[in-house]
Amino acid sequence: MDEIFHTIYANGALLVMWGALLFHLILPIPRGAHPVTLWHKFAEILADKVNTNASYAQSQLSGTLAWLLMILPALVVCIALKPLVWQPQLFELALLLLALDWRSQEQLANRMAAALAKEDKKLARSLLMPYVNRDTATLSPLGLGKASAETIIMGFGRNVVCVLFWYALLGGIGALIYRLMVELARAWSPSRPRFQPFGLPVIRAVAVLEFIPLRLFSVLIIAGHHAAQTLHRTLQQSRSWPLPGPAWLLCAVGNKLELSLGGPAIYGEQKAVRVKIGGRIAPSAIHLSQLHRLLAWRIFAWILIESLLLVVIYRGV
């Protein structure tokens, strides 16, 4: 036992991860003042300058260059700063803190559940609007429930599960660069006509980065009651969803809780036709609470598994 504790302390990777989670849950950075939010705003400003709606190939090339212009300097700065810091573990802790976003997803789940319970559509629409690219002004209670459930699922999946996965592989720099790419993908989402095909390069890059962690986490979601049935439905439905990682996660959670997800969505002035996935129950306030509970416990299991793997890996090293 003493040897295990010595290994954990000597490496610091596990202490940094648990320290970042603890700091984030106790003293989270306000969403409006978070550097990632400022990054998102700058990405929108850059897109206004270079996304000129030219030919398909030129627009895709502009999107690729804009993506590299945003990511490469951030990567270079992070790598250059690492040897200059006094304590490498504190540097890793700071980067992981910037990459993590558990609390805002938790707050969204709780506030949306309360708003839907009171049937306050105006409040629910205003709460959801900063988190989605779709038009929330005309969403019905059913639409609000579906959009909230999908947003919460993907928020936890990307901003917690995938961030921790890339931290384990590439440290704080890997976690932060992944999170910055996710924000670029959201800012330049091709679901909105003006970013088609400008946002395709970064969307495809993020799809590659989240393929393994989201599928592994989906397996963790499926485990338990009715696992065989949930897995069968997930495999069947996920073929019709455009992105492979989110397809598994959304279908796994939807079928696990029998929640109806997917369906048409309005982005800007265009109606996107999406397949219906999951079960038959329309998400409501109580279902958002159940969803939050399921994801929170599965993420806790994910953290424990990752912690054990870090101990095993660094003991071997």
PDB file of C-alpha atoms in Angstrom:
ATOM      1  CA  MET A   1       0.000   0.000   0.000  1.00  0.00           C
ATOM      2  CA  ASP A   2       2.841   2.399   0.868  1.00  0.00           C
ATOM      3  CA  GLU A   3       4.407   1.653  -2.507  1.00  0.00           C
ATOM      4  CA  ILE A   4       1.177   2.561  -4.326  1.00  0.00           C
ATOM      5  CA  PHE A   5       0.872   5.862  -2.467  1.00  0.00           C
ATOM      6  CA  HIS A   6       4.525   6.622  -3.176  1.00  0.00           C
ATOM      7  CA  THR A   7       3.969   5.922  -6.895  1.00  0.00           C
ATOM      8  CA  ILE A   8       0.906   8.186  -6.997  1.00  0.00           C
ATOM      9  CA  TYR A   9       2.681  11.004  -5.213  1.00  0.00           C
ATOM     10  CA  ALA A  10       5.901  10.693  -7.192  1.00  0.00           C
ATOM     11  CA  ASN A  11       4.168  10.887 -10.558  1.00  0.00           C
ATOM     12  CA  GLY A  12       1.531  13.444  -9.648  1.00  0.00           C
ATOM     13  CA  ALA A  13      -0.800  12.667 -12.591  1.00  0.00           C
ATOM     14  CA  LEU A  14      -3.481  11.153 -10.384  1.00  0.00           C
ATOM     15  CA  LEU A  15      -3.172  13.866  -7.732  1.00  0.00           C
ATOM     16  CA  VAL A  16      -3.502  16.523 -10.437  1.00  0.00           C
ATOM     17  CA  MET A  17      -6.661  14.896 -11.814  1.00  0.00           C
ATOM     18  CA  TRP A  18      -8.376  14.579  -8.446  1.00  0.00           C
ATOM     19  CA  GLY A  19      -7.164  18.029  -7.399  1.00  0.00           C
ATOM     20  CA  ALA A  20      -8.583  19.595 -10.569  1.00  0.00           C
ATOM     21  CA  LEU A  21     -11.923  17.844 -10.061  1.00  0.00           C
ATOM     22  CA  LEU A  22     -12.067  18.992  -6.443  1.00  0.00           C
ATOM     23  CA  PHE A  23     -11.177  22.619  -7.245  1.00  0.00           C
ATOM     24  CA  HIS A  24     -13.605  22.672 -10.158  1.00  0.00           C
ATOM     25  CA  LEU A  25     -16.519  21.389  -8.103  1.00  0.00           C
ATOM     26  CA  ILE A  26     -15.820  23.702  -5.147  1.00  0.00           C
ATOM     27  CA  LEU A  27     -14.704  26.895  -6.943  1.00  0.00           C
ATOM     28  CA  PRO A  28     -15.765  26.695 -10.594  1.00  0.00           C
ATOM     29  CA  ILE A  29     -14.813  29.454 -13.020  1.00  0.00           C
ATOM     30  CA  PRO A  30     -17.962  31.443 -13.925  1.00  0.00           C
ATOM     31  CA  ARG A  31     -19.117  30.588 -17.449  1.00  0.00           C
ATOM     32  CA  GLY A  32     -19.149  34.222 -18.603  1.00  0.00           C
ATOM     33  CA  ALA A  33     -15.560  34.813 -17.463  1.00  0.00           C
ATOM     34  CA  HIS A  34     -14.143  31.464 -18.565  1.00  0.00           C
ATOM     35  CA  PRO A  35     -11.231  31.714 -21.050  1.00  0.00           C
ATOM     36  CA  VAL A  36     -12.890  29.055 -23.219  1.00  0.00           C
ATOM     37  CA  THR A  37     -15.947  31.326 -23.584  1.00  0.00           C
ATOM     38  CA  LEU A  38     -13.653  34.128 -24.773  1.00  0.00           C
ATOM     39  CA  TRP A  39     -12.018  31.660 -27.167  1.00  0.00           C
ATOM     40  CA  HIS A  40     -15.483  30.841 -28.550  1.00  0.00           C
ATOM     41  CA  LYS A  41     -16.218  34.530 -29.111  1.00  0.00           C
ATOM     42  CA  PHE A  42     -12.902  35.058 -30.893  1.00  0.00           C
ATOM     43  CA  ALA A  43     -13.650  32.053 -33.132  1.00  0.00           C
ATOM     44  CA  GLU A  44     -16.944  33.675 -34.150  1.00  0.00           C
ATOM     45  CA  ILE A  45     -15.167  36.972 -34.933  1.00  0.00           C
ATOM     46  CA  LEU A  46     -12.555  35.153 -37.025  1.00  0.00           C
ATOM     47  CA  ALA A  47     -15.256  33.276 -38.934  1.00  0.00           C
ATOM     48  CA  ASP A  48     -17.008  36.564 -39.756  1.00  0.00           C
ATOM     49  CA  LYS A  49     -13.774  37.733 -41.399  1.00  0.00           C
ATOM     50  CA  VAL A  50     -12.758  34.631 -43.359  1.00  0.00           C
ATOM     51  CA  ASN A  51     -15.990  32.698 -43.975  1.00  0.00           C
ATOM     52  CA  THR A  52     -17.009  34.519 -47.141  1.00  0.00           C
ATOM     53  CA  ASN A  53     -19.412  31.893 -48.531  1.00  0.00           C
ATOM     54  CA  ALA A  54     -17.246  31.305 -51.613  1.00  0.00           C
ATOM     55  CA  SER A  55     -17.091  28.000 -53.499  1.00  0.00           C
ATOM     56  CA  TYR A  56     -17.385  24.726 -51.567  1.00  0.00           C
ATOM     57  CA  ALA A  57     -13.687  23.858 -51.874  1.00  0.00           C
ATOM     58  CA  GLN A  58     -12.540  27.380 -50.993  1.00  0.00           C
ATOM     59  CA  SER A  59     -14.842  27.548 -47.985  1.00  0.00           C
ATOM     60  CA  GLN A  60     -13.547  24.205 -46.721  1.00  0.00           C
ATOM     61  CA  LEU A  61      -9.962  25.374 -47.218  1.00  0.00           C
ATOM     62  CA  SER A  62     -10.740  28.581 -45.294  1.00  0.00           C
ATOM     63  CA  GLY A  63     -12.171  26.496 -42.470  1.00  0.00           C
ATOM     64  CA  THR A  64      -9.067  24.324 -42.336  1.00  0.00           C
ATOM     65  CA  LEU A  65      -6.723  27.326 -42.256  1.00  0.00           C
ATOM     66  CA  ALA A  66      -8.850  29.092 -39.622  1.00  0.00           C
ATOM     67  CA  TRP A  67      -8.815  25.939 -37.470  1.00  0.00           C
ATOM     68  CA  LEU A  68      -5.024  25.663 -37.722  1.00  0.00           C
ATOM     69  CA  LEU A  69      -4.627  29.396 -37.079  1.00  0.00           C
ATOM     70  CA  MET A  70      -6.512  29.009 -33.795  1.00  0.00           C
ATOM     71  CA  ILE A  71      -5.103  25.680 -32.595  1.00  0.00           C
ATOM     72  CA  LEU A  72      -1.421  25.722 -33.559  1.00  0.00           C
ATOM     73  CA  PRO A  73      -0.491  28.939 -31.672  1.00  0.00           C
ATOM     74  CA  ALA A  74      -2.365  27.686 -28.587  1.00  0.00           C
ATOM     75  CA  LEU A  75      -0.487  24.390 -28.774  1.00  0.00           C
ATOM     76  CA  VAL A  76       2.872  26.109 -29.247  1.00  0.00           C
ATOM     77  CA  VAL A  77       2.267  28.452 -26.284  1.00  0.00           C
ATOM     78  CA  CYS A  78       1.307  25.548 -23.997  1.00  0.00           C
ATOM     79  CA  ILE A  79       4.372  23.521 -24.986  1.00  0.00           C
ATOM     80  CA  ALA A  80       6.675  26.548 -24.647  1.00  0.00           C
ATOM     81  CA  LEU A  81       5.352  27.452 -21.191  1.00  0.00           C
ATOM     82  CA  LYS A  82       5.700  23.974 -19.705  1.00  0.00           C
ATOM     83  CA  PRO A  83       9.514  24.047 -19.167  1.00  0.00           C
ATOM     84  CA  LEU A  84       9.319  27.560 -17.705  1.00  0.00           C
ATOM     85  CA  VAL A  85       6.909  26.873 -14.840  1.00  0.00           C
ATOM     86  CA  TRP A  86       8.183  26.418 -11.306  1.00  0.00           C
ATOM     87  CA  GLN A  87       6.103  23.324 -10.591  1.00  0.00           C
ATOM     88  CA  PRO A  88       4.980  21.146 -13.571  1.00  0.00           C
ATOM     89  CA  GLN A  89       2.129  19.610 -11.559  1.00  0.00           C
ATOM     90  CA  LEU A  90       0.600  23.049 -10.941  1.00  0.00           C
ATOM     91  CA  PHE A  91       0.824  23.799 -14.664  1.00  0.00           C
ATOM     92  CA  GLU A  92      -0.972  20.529 -15.442  1.00  0.00           C
ATOM     93  CA  LEU A  93      -3.567  21.356 -12.792  1.00  0.00           C
ATOM     94  CA  ALA A  94      -4.231  24.791 -14.298  1.00  0.00           C
ATOM     95  CA  LEU A  95      -4.656  23.391 -17.823  1.00  0.00           C
ATOM     96  CA  LEU A  96      -7.002  20.634 -16.665  1.00  0.00           C
ATOM     97  CA  LEU A  97      -9.052  23.155 -14.689  1.00  0.00           C
ATOM     98  CA  LEU A  98      -9.476  25.223 -17.849  1.00  0.00           C
ATOM     99  CA  ALA A  99     -10.497  22.156 -19.840  1.00  0.00           C
ATOM    100  CA  LEU A 100     -13.034  20.696 -17.382  1.00  0.00           C
ATOM    101  CA  ASP A 101     -16.652  21.826 -17.365  1.00  0.00           C
ATOM    102  CA  TRP A 102     -18.703  19.658 -15.011  1.00  0.00           C
ATOM    103  CA  ARG A 103     -20.466  22.329 -12.971  1.00  0.00           C
ATOM    104  CA  SER A 104     -22.128  24.237 -15.810  1.00  0.00           C
ATOM    105  CA  GLN A 105     -23.646  20.984 -17.121  1.00  0.00           C
ATOM    106  CA  GLU A 106     -24.852  20.158 -13.619  1.00  0.00           C
ATOM    107  CA  GLN A 107     -26.349  23.637 -13.217  1.00  0.00           C
ATOM    108  CA  LEU A 108     -28.062  23.391 -16.601  1.00  0.00           C
ATOM    109  CA  ALA A 109     -29.616  20.042 -15.671  1.00  0.00           C
ATOM    110  CA  ASN A 110     -30.902  21.324 -12.315  1.00  0.00           C
ATOM    111  CA  ARG A 111     -32.193  24.653 -13.630  1.00  0.00           C
ATOM    112  CA  MET A 112     -33.867  23.149 -16.684  1.00  0.00           C
ATOM    113  CA  ALA A 113     -35.539  20.502 -14.535  1.00  0.00           C
ATOM    114  CA  ALA A 114     -36.876  23.219 -12.207  1.00  0.00           C
ATOM    115  CA  ALA A 115     -38.076  25.382 -15.115  1.00  0.00           C
ATOM    116  CA  LEU A 116     -39.841  22.495 -16.863  1.00  0.00           C
ATOM    117  CA  ALA A 117     -41.414  21.397 -13.579  1.00  0.00           C
ATOM    118  CA  LYS A 118     -42.945  24.880 -13.274  1.00  0.00           C
ATOM    119  CA  GLU A 119     -43.886  24.843 -16.992  1.00  0.00           C
ATOM    120  CA  ASP A 120     -41.976  28.104 -17.414  1.00  0.00           C
ATOM    121  CA  LYS A 121     -41.171  27.910 -21.123  1.00  0.00           C
ATOM    122  CA  LYS A 122     -39.719  31.423 -21.298  1.00  0.00           C
ATOM    123  CA  LEU A 123     -37.203  30.709 -18.540  1.00  0.00           C
ATOM    124  CA  ALA A 124     -36.351  27.282 -19.978  1.00  0.00           C
ATOM    125  CA  ARG A 125     -35.679  28.776 -23.417  1.00  0.00           C
ATOM    126  CA  SER A 126     -33.416  31.474 -21.990  1.00  0.00           C
ATOM    127  CA  LEU A 127     -31.483  28.929 -19.891  1.00  0.00           C
ATOM    128  CA  LEU A 128     -30.920  26.624 -22.852  1.00  0.00           C
ATOM    129  CA  MET A 129     -30.071  29.269 -25.456  1.00  0.00           C
ATOM    130  CA  PRO A 130     -26.353  29.811 -24.510  1.00  0.00           C
ATOM    131  CA  TYR A 131     -25.652  26.070 -24.720  1.00  0.00           C
ATOM    132  CA  VAL A 132     -27.093  25.263 -28.156  1.00  0.00           C
ATOM    133  CA  ASN A 133     -26.829  26.458 -31.745  1.00  0.00           C
ATOM    134  CA  ARG A 134     -30.464  25.787 -32.535  1.00  0.00           C
ATOM    135  CA  ASP A 135     -33.307  28.288 -32.310  1.00  0.00           C
ATOM    136  CA  THR A 136     -34.965  27.987 -28.877  1.00  0.00           C
ATOM    137  CA  ALA A 137     -37.589  30.744 -29.295  1.00  0.00           C
ATOM    138  CA  THR A 138     -40.252  28.408 -30.660  1.00  0.00           C
ATOM    139  CA  LEU A 139     -39.429  25.238 -28.737  1.00  0.00           C
ATOM    140  CA  SER A 140     -42.388  23.509 -27.095  1.00  0.00           C
ATOM    141  CA  PRO A 141     -42.080  21.770 -23.711  1.00  0.00           C
ATOM    142  CA  LEU A 142     -41.391  18.531 -25.616  1.00  0.00           C
ATOM    143  CA  GLY A 143     -38.717  20.230 -27.719  1.00  0.00           C
ATOM    144  CA  LEU A 144     -37.170  21.822 -24.640  1.00  0.00           C
ATOM    145  CA  GLY A 145     -37.014  18.463 -22.895  1.00  0.00           C
ATOM    146  CA  LYS A 146     -35.344  16.760 -25.862  1.00  0.00           C
ATOM    147  CA  ALA A 147     -32.895  19.591 -26.521  1.00  0.00           C
ATOM    148  CA  SER A 148     -31.985  19.794 -22.834  1.00  0.00           C
ATOM    149  CA  ALA A 149     -31.421  16.041 -22.561  1.00  0.00           C
ATOM    150  CA  GLU A 150     -29.207  15.953 -25.667  1.00  0.00           C
ATOM    151  CA  THR A 151     -27.242  19.006 -24.518  1.00  0.00           C
ATOM    152  CA  ILE A 152     -26.648  17.593 -21.038  1.00  0.00           C
ATOM    153  CA  ILE A 153     -25.582  14.200 -22.403  1.00  0.00           C
ATOM    154  CA  MET A 154     -23.098  15.655 -24.877  1.00  0.00           C
ATOM    155  CA  GLY A 155     -21.914  18.307 -22.407  1.00  0.00           C
ATOM    156  CA  PHE A 156     -20.936  15.695 -19.833  1.00  0.00           C
ATOM    157  CA  GLY A 157     -19.557  13.382 -22.520  1.00  0.00           C
ATOM    158  CA  ARG A 158     -17.310  15.948 -24.152  1.00  0.00           C
ATOM    159  CA  ASN A 159     -16.426  18.383 -21.372  1.00  0.00           C
ATOM    160  CA  VAL A 160     -15.803  15.781 -18.678  1.00  0.00           C
ATOM    161  CA  VAL A 161     -15.370  12.261 -20.063  1.00  0.00           C
ATOM    162  CA  CYS A 162     -13.334  13.112 -23.181  1.00  0.00           C
ATOM    163  CA  VAL A 163     -11.334  15.796 -21.357  1.00  0.00           C
ATOM    164  CA  LEU A 164     -10.280  13.277 -18.692  1.00  0.00           C
ATOM    165  CA  PHE A 165      -9.520  10.677 -21.366  1.00  0.00           C
ATOM    166  CA  TRP A 166      -7.144  13.010 -23.200  1.00  0.00           C
ATOM    167  CA  TYR A 167      -5.622  14.151 -19.921  1.00  0.00           C
ATOM    168  CA  ALA A 168      -4.740  10.534 -19.164  1.00  0.00           C
ATOM    169  CA  LEU A 169      -3.097  10.126 -22.591  1.00  0.00           C
ATOM    170  CA  LEU A 170      -1.476  13.512 -23.223  1.00  0.00           C
ATOM    171  CA  GLY A 171      -1.633  15.411 -19.927  1.00  0.00           C
ATOM    172  CA  GLY A 172      -3.077  18.871 -19.378  1.00  0.00           C
ATOM    173  CA  ILE A 173      -2.023  20.119 -22.823  1.00  0.00           C
ATOM    174  CA  GLY A 174      -3.926  17.312 -24.549  1.00  0.00           C
ATOM    175  CA  ALA A 175      -7.031  17.941 -22.434  1.00  0.00           C
ATOM    176  CA  LEU A 176      -7.036  21.690 -23.076  1.00  0.00           C
ATOM    177  CA  ILE A 177      -6.374  21.438 -26.827  1.00  0.00           C
ATOM    178  CA  TYR A 178      -9.223  18.933 -27.146  1.00  0.00           C
ATOM    179  CA  ARG A 179     -11.566  21.283 -25.270  1.00  0.00           C
ATOM    180  CA  LEU A 180     -10.541  24.229 -27.447  1.00  0.00           C
ATOM    181  CA  MET A 181     -11.262  22.178 -30.555  1.00  0.00           C
ATOM    182  CA  VAL A 182     -14.697  21.265 -29.222  1.00  0.00           C
ATOM    183  CA  GLU A 183     -15.469  24.960 -28.777  1.00  0.00           C
ATOM    184  CA  LEU A 184     -14.341  25.656 -32.344  1.00  0.00           C
ATOM    185  CA  ALA A 185     -16.588  22.856 -33.584  1.00  0.00           C
ATOM    186  CA  ARG A 186     -19.504  24.366 -31.695  1.00  0.00           C
ATOM    187  CA  ALA A 187     -18.780  27.916 -32.884  1.00  0.00           C
ATOM    188  CA  TRP A 188     -18.452  26.778 -36.516  1.00  0.00           C
ATOM    189  CA  SER A 189     -21.041  23.994 -36.460  1.00  0.00           C
ATOM    190  CA  PRO A 190     -22.047  22.998 -40.036  1.00  0.00           C
ATOM    191  CA  SER A 191     -25.584  22.408 -38.759  1.00  0.00           C
ATOM    192  CA  ARG A 192     -26.007  26.130 -39.432  1.00  0.00           C
ATOM    193  CA  PRO A 193     -26.024  26.870 -43.196  1.00  0.00           C
ATOM    194  CA  ARG A 194     -23.483  29.698 -42.987  1.00  0.00           C
ATOM    195  CA  PHE A 195     -20.822  27.304 -41.665  1.00  0.00           C
ATOM    196  CA  GLN A 196     -21.411  24.621 -44.297  1.00  0.00           C
ATOM    197  CA  PRO A 197     -18.776  23.469 -45.306  1.00  0.00           C
ATOM    198  CA  PHE A 198     -16.528  25.932 -43.409  1.00  0.00           C
ATOM    199  CA  GLY A 199     -16.856  24.011 -40.127  1.00  0.00           C
ATOM    200  CA  LEU A 200     -16.464  20.501 -41.558  1.00  0.00           C
ATOM    201  CA  PRO A 201     -12.661  20.165 -41.012  1.00  0.00           C
ATOM    202  CA  VAL A 202     -12.793  20.850 -37.274  1.00  0.00           C
ATOM    203  CA  ILE A 203     -15.966  18.772 -36.862  1.00  0.00           C
ATOM    204  CA  ARG A 204     -14.229  15.802 -38.466  1.00  0.00           C
ATOM    205  CA  ALA A 205     -11.125  16.290 -36.305  1.00  0.00           C
ATOM    206  CA  VAL A 206     -13.219  16.370 -33.125  1.00  0.00           C
ATOM    207  CA  ALA A 207     -15.153  13.290 -34.302  1.00  0.00           C
ATOM    208  CA  VAL A 208     -11.857  11.389 -34.532  1.00  0.00           C
ATOM    209  CA  LEU A 209     -10.679  12.561 -31.088  1.00  0.00           C
ATOM    210  CA  GLU A 210     -13.914  11.644 -29.307  1.00  0.00           C
ATOM    211  CA  PHE A 211     -14.597   8.358 -31.129  1.00  0.00           C
ATOM    212  CA  ILE A 212     -12.873   6.076 -28.592  1.00  0.00           C
ATOM    213  CA  PRO A 213     -13.742   7.827 -25.287  1.00  0.00           C
ATOM    214  CA  LEU A 214     -17.433   8.330 -26.123  1.00  0.00           C
ATOM    215  CA  ARG A 215     -17.810   4.727 -27.230  1.00  0.00           C
ATOM    216  CA  LEU A 216     -16.062   3.433 -24.131  1.00  0.00           C
ATOM    217  CA  PHE A 217     -18.275   5.602 -21.941  1.00  0.00           C
ATOM    218  CA  SER A 218     -21.333   4.385 -23.875  1.00  0.00           C
ATOM    219  CA  VAL A 219     -20.412   0.817 -22.925  1.00  0.00           C
ATOM    220  CA  LEU A 220     -20.256   1.958 -19.299  1.00  0.00           C
ATOM    221  CA  ILE A 221     -23.738   3.494 -19.691  1.00  0.00           C
ATOM    222  CA  ILE A 222     -25.117   0.309 -21.240  1.00  0.00           C
ATOM    223  CA  ALA A 223     -23.766  -1.934 -18.448  1.00  0.00           C
ATOM    224  CA  GLY A 224     -26.309  -3.000 -15.841  1.00  0.00           C
ATOM    225  CA  HIS A 225     -30.017  -3.713 -16.205  1.00  0.00           C
ATOM    226  CA  HIS A 226     -31.234  -4.702 -19.695  1.00  0.00           C
ATOM    227  CA  ALA A 227     -27.699  -4.376 -21.064  1.00  0.00           C
ATOM    228  CA  ALA A 228     -28.226  -6.786 -23.988  1.00  0.00           C
ATOM    229  CA  GLN A 229     -31.422  -5.053 -25.114  1.00  0.00           C
ATOM    230  CA  THR A 230     -29.899  -1.580 -24.734  1.00  0.00           C
ATOM    231  CA  LEU A 231     -26.794  -2.610 -26.686  1.00  0.00           C
ATOM    232  CA  HIS A 232     -28.887  -4.089 -29.511  1.00  0.00           C
ATOM    233  CA  ARG A 233     -30.956  -0.926 -29.877  1.00  0.00           C
ATOM    234  CA  THR A 234     -27.873   1.286 -29.623  1.00  0.00           C
ATOM    235  CA  LEU A 235     -26.095  -0.586 -32.413  1.00  0.00           C
ATOM    236  CA  GLN A 236     -29.216  -0.482 -34.560  1.00  0.00           C
ATOM    237  CA  GLN A 237     -30.061   3.199 -34.086  1.00  0.00           C
ATOM    238  CA  SER A 238     -26.531   4.627 -34.088  1.00  0.00           C
ATOM    239  CA  ARG A 239     -26.065   3.790 -37.788  1.00  0.00           C
ATOM    240  CA  SER A 240     -28.490   6.581 -38.692  1.00  0.00           C
ATOM    241  CA  TRP A 241     -26.774   9.328 -36.642  1.00  0.00           C
ATOM    242  CA  PRO A 242     -24.128  11.404 -38.477  1.00  0.00           C
ATOM    243  CA  LEU A 243     -21.274  11.383 -35.910  1.00  0.00           C
ATOM    244  CA  PRO A 244     -20.159   7.953 -34.595  1.00  0.00           C
ATOM    245  CA  GLY A 245     -19.123   8.929 -31.053  1.00  0.00           C
ATOM    246  CA  PRO A 246     -22.194  11.023 -30.172  1.00  0.00           C
ATOM    247  CA  ALA A 247     -24.370   8.432 -31.950  1.00  0.00           C
ATOM    248  CA  TRP A 248     -23.426   5.720 -29.474  1.00  0.00           C
ATOM    249  CA  LEU A 249     -23.681   7.950 -26.428  1.00  0.00           C
ATOM    250  CA  LEU A 250     -27.061   9.481 -27.284  1.00  0.00           C
ATOM    251  CA  CYS A 251     -28.535   6.128 -28.300  1.00  0.00           C
ATOM    252  CA  ALA A 252     -27.119   4.377 -25.226  1.00  0.00           C
ATOM    253  CA  VAL A 253     -28.543   6.917 -22.774  1.00  0.00           C
ATOM    254  CA  GLY A 254     -31.829   7.250 -24.667  1.00  0.00           C
ATOM    255  CA  ASN A 255     -32.426   3.499 -24.674  1.00  0.00           C
ATOM    256  CA  LYS A 256     -31.173   3.028 -21.120  1.00  0.00           C
ATOM    257  CA  LEU A 257     -33.790   5.459 -19.787  1.00  0.00           C
ATOM    258  CA  GLU A 258     -36.314   4.908 -22.627  1.00  0.00           C
ATOM    259  CA  LEU A 259     -36.112   8.626 -23.501  1.00  0.00           C
ATOM    260  CA  SER A 260     -37.115   9.900 -26.924  1.00  0.00           C
ATOM    261  CA  LEU A 261     -34.262  11.892 -28.477  1.00  0.00           C
ATOM    262  CA  GLY A 262     -33.408  13.225 -31.922  1.00  0.00           C
ATOM    263  CA  GLY A 263     -36.066  14.335 -34.380  1.00  0.00           C
ATOM    264  CA  PRO A 264     -36.284  17.610 -36.362  1.00  0.00           C
ATOM    265  CA  ALA A 265     -34.419  20.711 -35.102  1.00  0.00           C
ATOM    266  CA  ILE A 266     -34.294  24.296 -36.339  1.00  0.00           C
ATOM    267  CA  TYR A 267     -30.849  25.858 -36.840  1.00  0.00           C
ATOM    268  CA  GLY A 268     -31.115  29.487 -37.864  1.00  0.00           C
ATOM    269  CA  GLU A 269     -33.884  29.531 -40.437  1.00  0.00           C
ATOM    270  CA  GLN A 270     -33.317  25.987 -41.663  1.00  0.00           C
ATOM    271  CA  LYS A 271     -35.051  22.874 -40.369  1.00  0.00           C
ATOM    272  CA  ALA A 272     -32.683  19.930 -39.966  1.00  0.00           C
ATOM    273  CA  VAL A 273     -34.228  16.497 -40.457  1.00  0.00           C
ATOM    274  CA  ARG A 274     -32.778  14.121 -37.859  1.00  0.00           C
ATOM    275  CA  VAL A 275     -33.782  10.549 -37.107  1.00  0.00           C
ATOM    276  CA  LYS A 276     -35.553   9.729 -33.860  1.00  0.00           C
ATOM    277  CA  ILE A 277     -33.475   7.674 -31.454  1.00  0.00           C
ATOM    278  CA  GLY A 278     -33.866   6.277 -27.960  1.00  0.00           C
ATOM    279  CA  GLY A 279     -37.161   5.151 -26.457  1.00  0.00           C
ATOM    280  CA  ARG A 280     -40.687   6.516 -26.476  1.00  0.00           C
ATOM    281  CA  ILE A 281     -40.812   8.624 -23.303  1.00  0.00           C
ATOM    282  CA  ALA A 282     -40.775  12.389 -23.884  1.00  0.00           C
ATOM    283  CA  PRO A 283     -38.111  13.921 -21.585  1.00  0.00           C
ATOM    284  CA  SER A 284     -39.592  16.059 -18.801  1.00  0.00           C
ATOM    285  CA  ALA A 285     -38.330  17.566 -15.542  1.00  0.00           C
ATOM    286  CA  ILE A 286     -38.157  14.258 -13.673  1.00  0.00           C
ATOM    287  CA  HIS A 287     -36.374  12.578 -16.564  1.00  0.00           C
ATOM    288  CA  LEU A 288     -33.692  15.285 -16.647  1.00  0.00           C
ATOM    289  CA  SER A 289     -33.041  14.571 -12.976  1.00  0.00           C
ATOM    290  CA  GLN A 290     -32.798  10.834 -13.695  1.00  0.00           C
ATOM    291  CA  LEU A 291     -30.505  11.558 -16.619  1.00  0.00           C
ATOM    292  CA  HIS A 292     -28.239  13.731 -14.474  1.00  0.00           C
ATOM    293  CA  ARG A 293     -28.068  11.035 -11.797  1.00  0.00           C
ATOM    294  CA  LEU A 294     -27.207   8.304 -14.318  1.00  0.00           C
ATOM    295  CA  LEU A 295     -24.445  10.355 -15.950  1.00  0.00           C
ATOM    296  CA  ALA A 296     -22.996  11.507 -12.625  1.00  0.00           C
ATOM    297  CA  TRP A 297     -22.644   7.948 -11.275  1.00  0.00           C
ATOM    298  CA  ARG A 298     -21.242   6.621 -14.541  1.00  0.00           C
ATOM    299  CA  ILE A 299     -18.709   9.474 -14.665  1.00  0.00           C
ATOM    300  CA  PHE A 300     -17.692   8.656 -11.107  1.00  0.00           C
ATOM    301  CA  ALA A 301     -17.089   5.060 -12.232  1.00  0.00           C
ATOM    302  CA  TRP A 302     -15.138   6.392 -15.243  1.00  0.00           C
ATOM    303  CA  ILE A 303     -12.932   8.456 -12.920  1.00  0.00           C
ATOM    304  CA  LEU A 304     -12.263   5.463 -10.655  1.00  0.00           C
ATOM    305  CA  ILE A 305     -11.346   3.256 -13.617  1.00  0.00           C
ATOM    306  CA  GLU A 306      -9.057   5.939 -15.039  1.00  0.00           C
ATOM    307  CA  SER A 307      -7.447   6.400 -11.620  1.00  0.00           C
ATOM    308  CA  LEU A 308      -6.680   2.679 -11.354  1.00  0.00           C
ATOM    309  CA  LEU A 309      -5.254   2.642 -14.883  1.00  0.00           C
ATOM    310  CA  LEU A 310      -3.011   5.614 -14.098  1.00  0.00           C
ATOM    311  CA  VAL A 311      -1.689   3.818 -11.004  1.00  0.00           C
ATOM    312  CA  VAL A 312      -1.038   0.632 -12.974  1.00  0.00           C
ATOM    313  CA  ILE A 313       0.604   2.449 -15.899  1.00  0.00           C
ATOM    314  CA  TYR A 314       2.923   4.582 -13.800  1.00  0.00           C
ATOM    315  CA  ARG A 315       3.838   1.728 -11.475  1.00  0.00           C
ATOM    316  CA  GLY A 316       4.937  -0.137 -14.604  1.00  0.00           C
ATOM    317  CA  VAL A 317       6.903   2.882 -15.795  1.00  0.00           C
TER     318      VAL A 317
END
